[in-house]
Amino acid sequence: MHFKYTAVAASLTLALSLTGCGSDSDSDTSTTTGNTIKVIDGYLSQAEVCIDQNKNSVCDTGELLPTLTNAKGEITIPSDKAGYPIIARAVAGKTSDSDKLGTLGSSYELIAAAGSTVVTPFTTLAVVQEKTLDEVANELNLPADVISGDYVAMKANDEKAKAAHLLARSVTTELAPSVKDNQAAELTATTEKIQKEIDAQVNAGADLDNITVEIDDSGNASSVAIIQSLDAYLKDGDSQFISMNQAYAIDEGIFKVAVSGEGKLALTDKDGKEETINYTTEGNTLVVSSGANSERDTFIYIAENISLAVTEDSDLILWTKGDLKKSQPLAASYFEGKTWYYLSDDAPSNSKDAQPMVAKMVFGKDKVTITEPYADKQQEAMELPWKMDGDKLFIDFPDGDSDFSVTLYLEDKNMMAVYNYSKTRMGVYDLFIKHEDMAKNLYNEWKK
């Protein structure tokens, strides 16, 4: 159903149809006999779990369990698999964390030794650093019983558990997508930086449940507020949004959104026309109504600069607390030697039925290799010249195809939103995504 204000305002509710997200349909821990364990950063729901039977710290073929973790991070390990290490995969665009709204923006793996009842960043540190949990606890100045157990549940009566939880959720953003890719010395140094920032926050009397610690590109640690709820996100200043369906984007442009009273949203279109609608929130879901029309939709990914959602009609929407009309500096260092997944609508500009596509772009010094990993028909890779034209990334496509020209408008640790200057796509925003899992899951949801 489209809630008629315009096609984009109609889809303000931003539906989430992520398979299994928010339900335990794939996560029934009662159907298998064995030991129930918990996968925790916060509680990780819809995480994959492998039994590392050859003890090589890799989830090999045949080691993945058929079920996912439930909303409490729980999964049952079969009794005959109890003697092996456990690897848990948090998958970008699929796994959710009880600490955060939406799904995770980056993928990582956790590991625990055989017999552990929890799989956490602390059990991972112990394995990667080849230490016992007691040794890890001593180095972190945290109680061993806290970091070896469910520190989330302990927080109600233990301030040290709050510090442990903050450290855990901060460390996960620095973990590699695969356990084997973590470097012990580098992870130790990063953890020490995070711990120092946490100590400073404790001394300052900060509420540790409301922050996370991030490491920037220069290696500096700083505390960042967590978005506590969808309602808090909406009320924290004005927002902007635009459809990533190019026909809607070109036709309707950018909408501004502001909370205009309790349970009221004021929408302003590109022509300055304003309409007030009713809203409520339920977890990640935004419920809007006007007259007899209403919709229930859910944000997929929520961050200050970039938030994403899919409507009930599978329209992908870009939200921000930033400014979609103000470009940011873009340099060759964003691309050279890096791999990006470019997500855009490849439909004709007059078609309101999106045709999502993902282009894998592997950038060298002056050439980029482009493939479409999810195309219906396999196509040959293209190797094309690229360069920076001022603040624009320019890729020279063969004659007959439009050249590729984009510049940066929004970014966070997981993706960039860029404005497309190609002749047929002026007014359209696309995404450069760092992690393949996120690109694939967004593509699949949009493609529906």
mmCIF file of N, CA and C in Angstrom, residues 290-294:
data_model
loop_
_atom_site.group_PDB
_atom_site.id
_atom_site.type_symbol
_atom_site.label_atom_id
_atom_site.label_comp_id
_atom_site.label_asym_id
_atom_site.label_seq_id
_atom_site.Cartn_x
_atom_site.Cartn_y
_atom_site.Cartn_z
ATOM 1 N N SER A 290 -2.580 9.333 8.159
ATOM 2 C CA SER A 290 -3.222 10.585 7.783
ATOM 3 C C SER A 290 -4.620 10.231 7.302
ATOM 4 N N GLY A 291 -5.622 10.694 8.052
ATOM 5 C CA GLY A 291 -6.988 10.308 7.714
ATOM 6 C C GLY A 291 -7.153 8.814 7.893
ATOM 7 N N ALA A 292 -7.703 8.155 6.889
ATOM 8 C CA ALA A 292 -7.955 6.720 6.966
ATOM 9 C C ALA A 292 -6.749 5.900 6.527
ATOM 10 N N ASN A 293 -5.702 6.545 6.036
ATOM 11 C CA ASN A 293 -4.539 5.827 5.517
ATOM 12 C C ASN A 293 -3.465 5.690 6.585
ATOM 13 N N SER A 294 -2.843 4.522 6.633
ATOM 14 C CA SER A 294 -1.753 4.305 7.585
ATOM 15 C C SER A 294 -0.802 3.249 7.033
#
